[in-house]
Amino acid sequence: YEDASPQHAYGVPWKDAKDKTPFGQLPLLLVDGKELAQAGAIIRYCAALVPALVPAEPLEAARCDMIFEAARELDAVNPIVNVFRGEAFDAKKAAFFDSFPAKLARLARQLRESEGPFSCGAAPRWCDFMLYHNLDNARLLEPAALDAYPEVRTFMAAVEATPRVAEFLQARPKPVDIGTKPMLEPNVPGIRVKK
């Protein structure tokens, strides 16, 4: 795949490229010249490319989708980690953590009931990656945020031990200067290509 910045992909600054996208926002996936927008649609499409990540049984598939949607309710953590600064960062972080404990408790119960370590049982499913991402971002903001729930810590460790995930986590850029001047280190603007 090729990971390109909006400016690189469209040849103009993002503010000028927005109107060229289906909904004026990111993320956007280009497949054979066709645009696919909206994170959920992109994630479901990518998951379908790896059949082992998608449950075949309809009820299990619905449970996977349920966990994904519950994980999306934590999406507010992403701009807190990656965008906000100063007082806005402090206010957004406080608001996020006001509702986070109750949501985390419900997710922990779902993990307990799954007989895990993953959200749908013994094998990772596509929903686990969204859940991991948002919980990991919460942990970036508050390192002890997940500590009260052993099943959540077990889930995080299981995702991190998945071979390709472990490889990715070792190589991915790290968020730095959260709340002051958020960026990824190394900061690689433009284009990245993975074979």
mmCIF file of C-alpha atoms in Angstrom:
data_model
loop_
_atom_site.group_PDB
_atom_site.id
_atom_site.type_symbol
_atom_site.label_atom_id
_atom_site.label_comp_id
_atom_site.label_asym_id
_atom_site.label_seq_id
_atom_site.Cartn_x
_atom_site.Cartn_y
_atom_site.Cartn_z
ATOM 1 C CA TYR A 1 0.000 0.000 0.000
ATOM 2 C CA GLU A 2 0.947 3.633 -0.281
ATOM 3 C CA ASP A 3 0.293 6.020 2.610
ATOM 4 C CA ALA A 4 0.131 9.505 1.112
ATOM 5 C CA SER A 5 -0.599 12.854 2.696
ATOM 6 C CA PRO A 6 -3.599 14.703 1.229
ATOM 7 C CA GLN A 7 -1.267 17.322 -0.227
ATOM 8 C CA HIS A 8 0.819 14.657 -1.932
ATOM 9 C CA ALA A 9 -2.218 12.754 -3.229
ATOM 10 C CA TYR A 10 -4.044 15.807 -4.602
ATOM 11 C CA GLY A 11 -1.128 18.133 -5.362
ATOM 12 C CA VAL A 12 -2.695 20.992 -3.392
ATOM 13 C CA PRO A 13 -2.983 21.884 0.309
ATOM 14 C CA TRP A 14 -5.669 19.975 2.237
ATOM 15 C CA LYS A 15 -7.976 22.996 2.477
ATOM 16 C CA ASP A 16 -8.096 23.048 -1.339
ATOM 17 C CA ALA A 17 -8.401 19.267 -1.688
ATOM 18 C CA LYS A 18 -11.414 18.800 0.634
ATOM 19 C CA ASP A 19 -13.975 19.487 -2.092
ATOM 20 C CA LYS A 20 -12.376 16.813 -4.265
ATOM 21 C CA THR A 21 -13.206 14.090 -1.722
ATOM 22 C CA PRO A 22 -16.613 12.384 -1.367
ATOM 23 C CA PHE A 23 -17.475 14.000 1.982
ATOM 24 C CA GLY A 24 -14.828 16.697 2.427
ATOM 25 C CA GLN A 25 -12.944 14.776 5.084
ATOM 26 C CA LEU A 26 -10.447 12.033 5.790
ATOM 27 C CA PRO A 27 -9.815 9.120 5.894
ATOM 28 C CA LEU A 28 -9.931 8.180 2.264
ATOM 29 C CA LEU A 29 -8.836 4.948 0.600
ATOM 30 C CA LEU A 30 -8.129 4.773 -3.122
ATOM 31 C CA VAL A 31 -8.492 1.298 -4.650
ATOM 32 C CA ASP A 32 -7.944 0.928 -8.381
ATOM 33 C CA GLY A 33 -8.776 4.607 -8.857
ATOM 34 C CA LYS A 34 -12.021 4.402 -6.863
ATOM 35 C CA GLU A 35 -12.450 6.451 -3.684
ATOM 36 C CA LEU A 36 -13.770 4.874 -0.511
ATOM 37 C CA ALA A 37 -14.514 7.296 2.319
ATOM 38 C CA GLN A 38 -15.633 6.959 5.943
ATOM 39 C CA ALA A 39 -13.526 5.046 8.464
ATOM 40 C CA GLY A 40 -16.071 2.286 9.122
ATOM 41 C CA ALA A 41 -16.496 1.521 5.420
ATOM 42 C CA ILE A 42 -12.731 1.458 4.879
ATOM 43 C CA ILE A 43 -12.166 -0.784 7.902
ATOM 44 C CA ARG A 44 -14.900 -3.231 6.859
ATOM 45 C CA TYR A 45 -13.517 -3.349 3.318
ATOM 46 C CA CYS A 46 -9.983 -4.074 4.566
ATOM 47 C CA ALA A 47 -11.284 -6.688 7.002
ATOM 48 C CA ALA A 48 -13.064 -8.486 4.162
ATOM 49 C CA LEU A 49 -9.673 -8.914 2.475
ATOM 50 C CA VAL A 50 -8.586 -11.133 5.400
ATOM 51 C CA PRO A 51 -11.356 -13.736 5.816
ATOM 52 C CA ALA A 52 -10.017 -15.007 9.169
ATOM 53 C CA LEU A 53 -10.809 -11.599 10.694
ATOM 54 C CA VAL A 54 -14.499 -11.753 9.739
ATOM 55 C CA PRO A 55 -16.770 -14.198 11.576
ATOM 56 C CA ALA A 56 -18.729 -16.447 9.218
ATOM 57 C CA GLU A 57 -21.629 -17.083 11.611
ATOM 58 C CA PRO A 58 -24.137 -14.167 11.437
ATOM 59 C CA LEU A 59 -24.575 -13.694 15.196
ATOM 60 C CA GLU A 60 -20.836 -13.718 15.806
ATOM 61 C CA ALA A 61 -20.425 -11.275 12.899
ATOM 62 C CA ALA A 62 -23.016 -9.001 14.512
ATOM 63 C CA ARG A 63 -21.194 -9.245 17.857
ATOM 64 C CA CYS A 64 -17.978 -8.237 16.096
ATOM 65 C CA ASP A 65 -19.778 -5.242 14.591
ATOM 66 C CA MET A 66 -21.221 -4.415 18.029
ATOM 67 C CA ILE A 67 -17.735 -4.303 19.572
ATOM 68 C CA PHE A 68 -16.520 -2.155 16.671
ATOM 69 C CA GLU A 69 -19.358 0.338 17.196
ATOM 70 C CA ALA A 70 -18.712 0.443 20.957
ATOM 71 C CA ALA A 71 -15.026 1.078 20.238
ATOM 72 C CA ARG A 72 -15.994 3.921 17.877
ATOM 73 C CA GLU A 73 -17.720 5.599 20.837
ATOM 74 C CA LEU A 74 -14.171 6.180 22.123
ATOM 75 C CA ASP A 75 -13.030 7.901 18.896
ATOM 76 C CA ALA A 76 -12.949 11.287 20.646
ATOM 77 C CA VAL A 77 -9.601 10.186 22.086
ATOM 78 C CA ASN A 78 -7.926 10.446 18.661
ATOM 79 C CA PRO A 79 -7.977 14.242 18.250
ATOM 80 C CA ILE A 80 -7.103 14.619 21.936
ATOM 81 C CA VAL A 81 -3.882 12.697 21.268
ATOM 82 C CA ASN A 82 -3.200 14.101 17.800
ATOM 83 C CA VAL A 83 -4.628 17.622 17.535
ATOM 84 C CA PHE A 84 -5.595 19.555 20.659
ATOM 85 C CA ARG A 85 -3.172 21.731 22.601
ATOM 86 C CA GLY A 86 -3.105 23.735 25.801
ATOM 87 C CA GLU A 87 -6.410 24.558 27.459
ATOM 88 C CA ALA A 88 -8.441 22.918 24.677
ATOM 89 C CA PHE A 89 -6.424 19.719 25.227
ATOM 90 C CA ASP A 90 -7.028 19.858 28.991
ATOM 91 C CA ALA A 91 -10.780 20.418 28.548
ATOM 92 C CA LYS A 92 -11.210 17.691 25.895
ATOM 93 C CA LYS A 93 -9.140 15.203 27.907
ATOM 94 C CA ALA A 94 -11.190 15.888 31.063
ATOM 95 C CA ALA A 95 -14.455 15.473 29.132
ATOM 96 C CA PHE A 96 -13.246 12.206 27.582
ATOM 97 C CA PHE A 97 -12.238 10.735 30.932
ATOM 98 C CA ASP A 98 -15.556 11.784 32.514
ATOM 99 C CA SER A 99 -17.373 9.188 30.395
ATOM 100 C CA PHE A 100 -14.509 6.734 29.827
ATOM 101 C CA PRO A 101 -14.733 4.721 33.089
ATOM 102 C CA ALA A 102 -18.330 3.613 32.476
ATOM 103 C CA LYS A 103 -17.615 2.724 28.850
ATOM 104 C CA LEU A 104 -14.465 0.853 29.843
ATOM 105 C CA ALA A 105 -16.380 -1.131 32.478
ATOM 106 C CA ARG A 106 -18.912 -2.221 29.849
ATOM 107 C CA LEU A 107 -16.177 -3.175 27.399
ATOM 108 C CA ALA A 108 -14.387 -5.130 30.147
ATOM 109 C CA ARG A 109 -17.608 -7.054 30.798
ATOM 110 C CA GLN A 110 -17.862 -7.904 27.093
ATOM 111 C CA LEU A 111 -14.259 -9.128 27.077
ATOM 112 C CA ARG A 112 -14.923 -11.243 30.185
ATOM 113 C CA GLU A 113 -18.026 -12.787 28.575
ATOM 114 C CA SER A 114 -16.182 -13.511 25.314
ATOM 115 C CA GLU A 115 -13.954 -16.053 27.050
ATOM 116 C CA GLY A 116 -11.201 -14.183 25.114
ATOM 117 C CA PRO A 117 -8.541 -13.030 25.183
ATOM 118 C CA PHE A 118 -10.083 -11.222 22.197
ATOM 119 C CA SER A 119 -13.516 -9.617 22.028
ATOM 120 C CA CYS A 120 -15.049 -12.525 20.094
ATOM 121 C CA GLY A 121 -13.135 -15.378 21.690
ATOM 122 C CA ALA A 122 -9.786 -17.027 21.113
ATOM 123 C CA ALA A 123 -8.935 -15.492 17.708
ATOM 124 C CA PRO A 124 -8.540 -11.819 16.794
ATOM 125 C CA ARG A 125 -11.306 -10.250 14.719
ATOM 126 C CA TRP A 126 -11.350 -6.990 12.811
ATOM 127 C CA CYS A 127 -13.186 -5.158 15.612
ATOM 128 C CA ASP A 128 -10.307 -5.858 17.999
ATOM 129 C CA PHE A 129 -7.999 -3.511 16.123
ATOM 130 C CA MET A 130 -10.294 -0.485 16.510
ATOM 131 C CA LEU A 131 -10.839 -1.318 20.174
ATOM 132 C CA TYR A 132 -7.096 -1.705 20.716
ATOM 133 C CA HIS A 133 -6.338 1.567 18.931
ATOM 134 C CA ASN A 134 -8.709 3.653 21.027
ATOM 135 C CA LEU A 135 -7.755 1.971 24.311
ATOM 136 C CA ASP A 136 -4.075 2.428 23.476
ATOM 137 C CA ASN A 137 -4.672 6.136 22.867
ATOM 138 C CA ALA A 138 -6.473 6.386 26.217
ATOM 139 C CA ARG A 139 -3.460 4.696 27.796
ATOM 140 C CA LEU A 140 -1.181 7.269 26.134
ATOM 141 C CA LEU A 141 -3.112 10.027 27.901
ATOM 142 C CA GLU A 142 -3.401 8.198 31.242
ATOM 143 C CA PRO A 143 -0.962 5.272 31.579
ATOM 144 C CA ALA A 144 -3.023 3.673 34.375
ATOM 145 C CA ALA A 145 -6.384 4.122 32.580
ATOM 146 C CA LEU A 146 -6.832 0.387 31.924
ATOM 147 C CA ASP A 147 -5.307 -0.987 35.110
ATOM 148 C CA ALA A 148 -8.563 -1.714 36.960
ATOM 149 C CA TYR A 149 -9.593 -4.404 34.459
ATOM 150 C CA PRO A 150 -7.401 -7.508 34.094
ATOM 151 C CA GLU A 151 -9.415 -8.680 31.064
ATOM 152 C CA VAL A 152 -8.659 -5.399 29.297
ATOM 153 C CA ARG A 153 -4.956 -5.706 30.091
ATOM 154 C CA THR A 154 -5.042 -9.320 28.825
ATOM 155 C CA PHE A 155 -6.800 -8.171 25.646
ATOM 156 C CA MET A 156 -4.210 -5.439 25.034
ATOM 157 C CA ALA A 157 -1.350 -7.889 25.557
ATOM 158 C CA ALA A 158 -2.971 -10.447 23.232
ATOM 159 C CA VAL A 159 -3.349 -7.895 20.429
ATOM 160 C CA GLU A 160 0.230 -6.700 20.961
ATOM 161 C CA ALA A 161 1.482 -10.320 20.794
ATOM 162 C CA THR A 162 -0.211 -10.982 17.446
ATOM 163 C CA PRO A 163 2.832 -11.373 15.140
ATOM 164 C CA ARG A 164 1.992 -8.827 12.420
ATOM 165 C CA VAL A 165 0.647 -6.373 14.983
ATOM 166 C CA ALA A 166 3.825 -6.705 17.042
ATOM 167 C CA GLU A 167 5.856 -5.992 13.914
ATOM 168 C CA PHE A 168 3.734 -2.937 13.122
ATOM 169 C CA LEU A 169 3.911 -1.591 16.673
ATOM 170 C CA GLN A 170 7.711 -1.796 16.582
ATOM 171 C CA ALA A 171 7.904 0.176 13.316
ATOM 172 C CA ARG A 172 5.100 2.712 13.620
ATOM 173 C CA PRO A 173 5.806 6.368 14.379
ATOM 174 C CA LYS A 174 5.260 7.293 18.033
ATOM 175 C CA PRO A 175 3.023 10.172 19.169
ATOM 176 C CA VAL A 176 5.076 12.839 20.934
ATOM 177 C CA ASP A 177 4.410 16.213 22.572
ATOM 178 C CA ILE A 178 0.772 15.295 23.188
ATOM 179 C CA GLY A 179 -1.148 18.333 24.433
ATOM 180 C CA THR A 180 1.545 20.849 23.477
ATOM 181 C CA LYS A 181 2.655 20.277 19.880
ATOM 182 C CA PRO A 182 1.346 16.831 18.906
ATOM 183 C CA MET A 183 3.123 15.024 16.094
ATOM 184 C CA LEU A 184 4.470 11.638 15.151
ATOM 185 C CA GLU A 185 8.116 10.782 15.556
ATOM 186 C CA PRO A 186 9.658 10.198 13.156
ATOM 187 C CA ASN A 187 7.617 12.815 11.351
ATOM 188 C CA VAL A 188 7.463 11.544 7.768
ATOM 189 C CA PRO A 189 5.397 13.952 5.682
ATOM 190 C CA GLY A 190 4.424 13.031 2.163
ATOM 191 C CA ILE A 191 4.374 9.406 1.205
ATOM 192 C CA ARG A 192 5.235 6.046 2.754
ATOM 193 C CA VAL A 193 5.167 2.820 0.815
ATOM 194 C CA LYS A 194 4.786 -0.669 2.294
ATOM 195 C CA LYS A 195 5.403 -3.711 0.118
#
